[in-house]
Amino acid sequence: MFAALTGLGLSTAAGLNAYIPLLVVGVLANFTDAVKLPDGYSWLSNWGVLAVIAVLLVAEFVLDKVPAVDSVNDTIQTVVRPASGGVVFSATQAAAEVDHSTWMAEHPWAGWLLGIVMALAVHAVKATARPVINAGTAGVGAPVVSTAEDAGSLGMSLVAVFAPALVIVALLVMAVLAWWLIRKVRRMRARRRAARGQP
């Protein structure tokens, strides 16, 4: 149970920012016992790999805060974020040993699939909302929203590792926010169409 919640939390975080949960998992695997990587994922704790991820994180941090550029970045991240979600979900399945659960260990593809789907769903909401937010705020909202997403990704990653039971609460909060955001985006699009005289 806790293994699945950790995986879900980390893959959700990857949907907001692909690199933060990867860094969190890699760094914690090096310095703590909170994350134990399976043999096939030991590369994730390699300092050279973590340095590359850190550089990519800095680039993402900057690009995602520039209006219009953030939309191009989101297009590229349509592949990267789900892949990251699959990696972090699968890489933390070592925790399944603590749960005495063998099903996930015997079906490693399930972790990848769940991680990819979760990260893709979060990414889709983010990528859909961002252009509308940019247009509605004349670009001012981009850095604000991006910073909130980065903070959310870091917070969700830490909660997923250290307090996985709270992932359920965090996911419910995010689902409500996503529902509210989608409704807001639809209303803004409807107003724009009405202003142009389109049906």
Short mmCIF file of C-alpha atoms in Angstrom, two decimals:
data_model
loop_
_atom_site.label_atom_id
_atom_site.label_comp_id
_atom_site.label_asym_id
_atom_site.label_seq_id
_atom_site.Cartn_x
_atom_site.Cartn_y
_atom_site.Cartn_z
CA MET A 1 0.00 0.00 0.00
CA PHE A 2 2.67 2.52 1.04
CA ALA A 3 4.82 1.55 -1.94
CA ALA A 4 1.97 2.35 -4.32
CA LEU A 5 1.26 5.66 -2.57
CA THR A 6 4.93 6.62 -2.75
CA GLY A 7 4.97 5.78 -6.45
CA LEU A 8 1.76 7.69 -7.12
CA GLY A 9 2.99 10.74 -5.25
CA LEU A 10 6.32 10.81 -7.06
CA SER A 11 4.76 10.31 -10.49
CA THR A 12 2.28 13.10 -9.75
CA ALA A 13 5.22 15.33 -8.87
CA ALA A 14 6.88 14.33 -12.16
CA GLY A 15 3.81 15.58 -14.02
CA LEU A 16 4.52 19.05 -12.62
CA ASN A 17 8.31 18.95 -13.00
CA ALA A 18 10.11 15.93 -14.45
CA TYR A 19 13.42 16.52 -12.70
CA ILE A 20 12.56 17.35 -9.08
CA PRO A 21 11.33 13.87 -8.06
CA LEU A 22 14.27 12.24 -9.87
CA LEU A 23 16.68 14.42 -7.90
CA VAL A 24 14.84 13.84 -4.63
CA VAL A 25 14.91 10.07 -5.08
CA GLY A 26 18.57 10.05 -6.17
CA VAL A 27 19.83 12.31 -3.40
CA LEU A 28 17.81 10.55 -0.68
CA ALA A 29 19.07 7.18 -1.91
CA ASN A 30 22.63 8.45 -1.35
CA PHE A 31 22.16 10.07 2.05
CA THR A 32 19.29 8.25 3.78
CA ASP A 33 17.62 4.89 4.16
CA ALA A 34 14.27 6.39 3.14
CA VAL A 35 14.80 5.31 -0.48
CA LYS A 36 16.35 1.98 -1.40
CA LEU A 37 16.80 1.59 -5.13
CA PRO A 38 16.57 -1.82 -6.79
CA ASP A 39 19.72 -3.01 -8.60
CA GLY A 40 18.38 -1.96 -11.98
CA TYR A 41 17.93 1.62 -10.77
CA SER A 42 21.23 2.20 -9.01
CA TRP A 43 22.16 4.62 -11.83
CA LEU A 44 19.64 7.06 -10.36
CA SER A 45 21.91 7.63 -7.36
CA ASN A 46 25.01 8.15 -9.51
CA TRP A 47 26.39 11.67 -8.93
CA GLY A 48 27.14 12.16 -12.62
CA VAL A 49 23.53 11.35 -13.53
CA LEU A 50 22.27 13.61 -10.74
CA ALA A 51 24.47 16.45 -12.03
CA VAL A 52 22.91 16.13 -15.51
CA ILE A 53 19.42 16.07 -13.97
CA ALA A 54 20.29 19.18 -11.94
CA VAL A 55 21.38 21.03 -15.10
CA LEU A 56 18.14 20.03 -16.84
CA LEU A 57 16.21 21.20 -13.77
CA VAL A 58 17.84 24.64 -13.93
CA ALA A 59 16.96 24.91 -17.63
CA GLU A 60 13.37 23.82 -16.94
CA PHE A 61 13.15 26.25 -14.01
CA VAL A 62 14.07 29.19 -16.27
CA LEU A 63 12.22 28.21 -19.45
CA ASP A 64 8.96 27.38 -17.68
CA LYS A 65 8.68 30.92 -16.34
CA VAL A 66 8.86 32.68 -19.71
CA PRO A 67 5.46 33.19 -21.42
CA ALA A 68 5.15 31.41 -24.80
CA VAL A 69 8.49 29.63 -24.22
CA ASP A 70 6.74 27.67 -21.46
CA SER A 71 4.26 26.29 -24.00
CA VAL A 72 7.09 25.09 -26.26
CA ASN A 73 8.74 23.55 -23.20
CA ASP A 74 5.46 21.82 -22.28
CA THR A 75 5.33 20.28 -25.76
CA ILE A 76 8.81 18.82 -25.29
CA GLN A 77 7.97 17.71 -21.75
CA THR A 78 4.99 15.69 -23.02
CA VAL A 79 7.47 12.85 -23.43
CA VAL A 80 9.88 13.66 -20.59
CA ARG A 81 7.42 14.05 -17.69
CA PRO A 82 5.54 10.75 -18.23
CA ALA A 83 8.88 8.94 -18.68
CA SER A 84 10.10 10.45 -15.42
CA GLY A 85 6.85 9.38 -13.75
CA GLY A 86 7.40 5.81 -14.90
CA VAL A 87 10.99 5.82 -13.64
CA VAL A 88 10.26 7.18 -10.16
CA PHE A 89 7.23 4.94 -9.68
CA SER A 90 9.22 1.84 -10.62
CA ALA A 91 12.43 2.88 -8.86
CA THR A 92 10.68 3.17 -5.51
CA GLN A 93 8.94 -0.20 -5.72
CA ALA A 94 11.68 -1.61 -3.49
CA ALA A 95 9.39 -0.33 -0.75
CA ALA A 96 7.00 -3.11 -1.77
CA GLU A 97 9.25 -5.47 0.17
CA VAL A 98 8.29 -3.60 3.32
CA ASP A 99 4.62 -4.07 2.43
CA HIS A 100 5.26 -7.79 1.81
CA SER A 101 3.63 -7.30 -1.57
CA THR A 102 4.95 -9.48 -4.38
CA TRP A 103 2.49 -8.58 -7.12
CA MET A 104 4.22 -5.33 -8.11
CA ALA A 105 7.61 -7.04 -7.99
CA GLU A 106 6.34 -9.78 -10.30
CA HIS A 107 4.72 -7.28 -12.66
CA PRO A 108 7.24 -4.41 -13.05
CA TRP A 109 5.42 -3.07 -16.10
CA ALA A 110 2.48 -2.10 -13.85
CA GLY A 111 4.62 0.43 -11.97
CA TRP A 112 5.88 1.95 -15.21
CA LEU A 113 2.35 2.15 -16.64
CA LEU A 114 0.83 3.70 -13.51
CA GLY A 115 3.67 6.22 -13.25
CA ILE A 116 3.40 7.20 -16.91
CA VAL A 117 -0.39 7.59 -16.80
CA MET A 118 -0.34 9.62 -13.58
CA ALA A 119 2.41 11.96 -14.75
CA LEU A 120 0.78 12.35 -18.18
CA ALA A 121 -2.59 13.25 -16.63
CA VAL A 122 -1.04 15.96 -14.44
CA HIS A 123 1.08 17.23 -17.33
CA ALA A 124 -1.99 17.44 -19.61
CA VAL A 125 -3.84 19.67 -17.15
CA LYS A 126 -0.75 21.87 -16.69
CA ALA A 127 -0.04 22.16 -20.43
CA THR A 128 -3.69 22.94 -21.25
CA ALA A 129 -4.07 25.58 -18.58
CA ARG A 130 -0.79 27.43 -19.05
CA PRO A 131 -1.52 29.19 -22.41
CA VAL A 132 -4.89 30.35 -21.11
CA ILE A 133 -3.32 31.67 -17.90
CA ASN A 134 -0.65 33.46 -19.92
CA ALA A 135 -3.24 35.07 -22.18
CA GLY A 136 -5.51 36.00 -19.28
CA THR A 137 -2.72 37.62 -17.28
CA ALA A 138 -0.70 39.10 -20.17
CA GLY A 139 2.13 36.72 -19.27
CA VAL A 140 2.45 37.89 -15.66
CA GLY A 141 0.96 34.65 -14.36
CA ALA A 142 3.60 32.40 -15.96
CA PRO A 143 6.39 32.79 -13.36
CA VAL A 144 3.91 32.74 -10.47
CA VAL A 145 2.17 29.56 -11.61
CA SER A 146 5.47 27.91 -12.55
CA THR A 147 6.96 28.62 -9.12
CA ALA A 148 3.84 27.17 -7.48
CA GLU A 149 4.17 24.05 -9.66
CA ASP A 150 7.84 23.63 -8.73
CA ALA A 151 7.01 24.01 -5.03
CA GLY A 152 4.16 21.53 -5.44
CA SER A 153 6.45 19.03 -7.14
CA LEU A 154 9.06 19.29 -4.38
CA GLY A 155 6.45 19.11 -1.63
CA MET A 156 4.67 16.12 -3.19
CA SER A 157 8.00 14.32 -3.67
CA LEU A 158 8.95 14.73 -0.01
CA VAL A 159 5.47 13.76 1.21
CA ALA A 160 5.53 10.68 -1.04
CA VAL A 161 8.80 9.47 0.48
CA PHE A 162 8.41 10.47 4.13
CA ALA A 163 4.62 10.44 4.70
CA PRO A 164 3.02 8.35 1.92
CA ALA A 165 -0.31 8.14 3.75
CA LEU A 166 -0.72 11.89 3.12
CA VAL A 167 -0.45 11.33 -0.64
CA ILE A 168 -4.17 10.49 -0.70
CA VAL A 169 -5.00 13.89 0.80
CA ALA A 170 -2.61 15.67 -1.58
CA LEU A 171 -4.11 13.88 -4.59
CA LEU A 172 -7.63 14.84 -3.53
CA VAL A 173 -6.57 18.49 -3.16
CA MET A 174 -4.89 18.38 -6.58
CA ALA A 175 -7.98 16.79 -8.15
CA VAL A 176 -10.17 19.59 -6.81
CA LEU A 177 -7.69 22.22 -8.05
CA ALA A 178 -7.54 20.54 -11.47
CA TRP A 179 -11.35 20.47 -11.70
CA TRP A 180 -11.53 24.15 -10.74
CA LEU A 181 -8.77 25.06 -13.19
CA ILE A 182 -10.35 23.15 -16.07
CA ARG A 183 -13.69 24.91 -15.47
CA LYS A 184 -11.92 28.27 -15.36
CA VAL A 185 -10.05 27.53 -18.60
CA ARG A 186 -13.29 26.53 -20.33
CA ARG A 187 -15.02 29.71 -19.17
CA MET A 188 -12.13 31.87 -20.38
CA ARG A 189 -12.15 30.14 -23.77
CA ALA A 190 -15.92 30.59 -24.04
CA ARG A 191 -15.58 34.31 -23.25
CA ARG A 192 -12.87 34.69 -25.90
CA ARG A 193 -15.01 32.94 -28.51
CA ALA A 194 -17.98 35.12 -27.59
CA ALA A 195 -15.85 38.26 -27.91
CA ARG A 196 -14.83 37.18 -31.41
CA GLY A 197 -18.43 36.43 -32.31
CA GLN A 198 -17.76 32.71 -32.72
CA PRO A 199 -20.41 30.14 -31.72
#
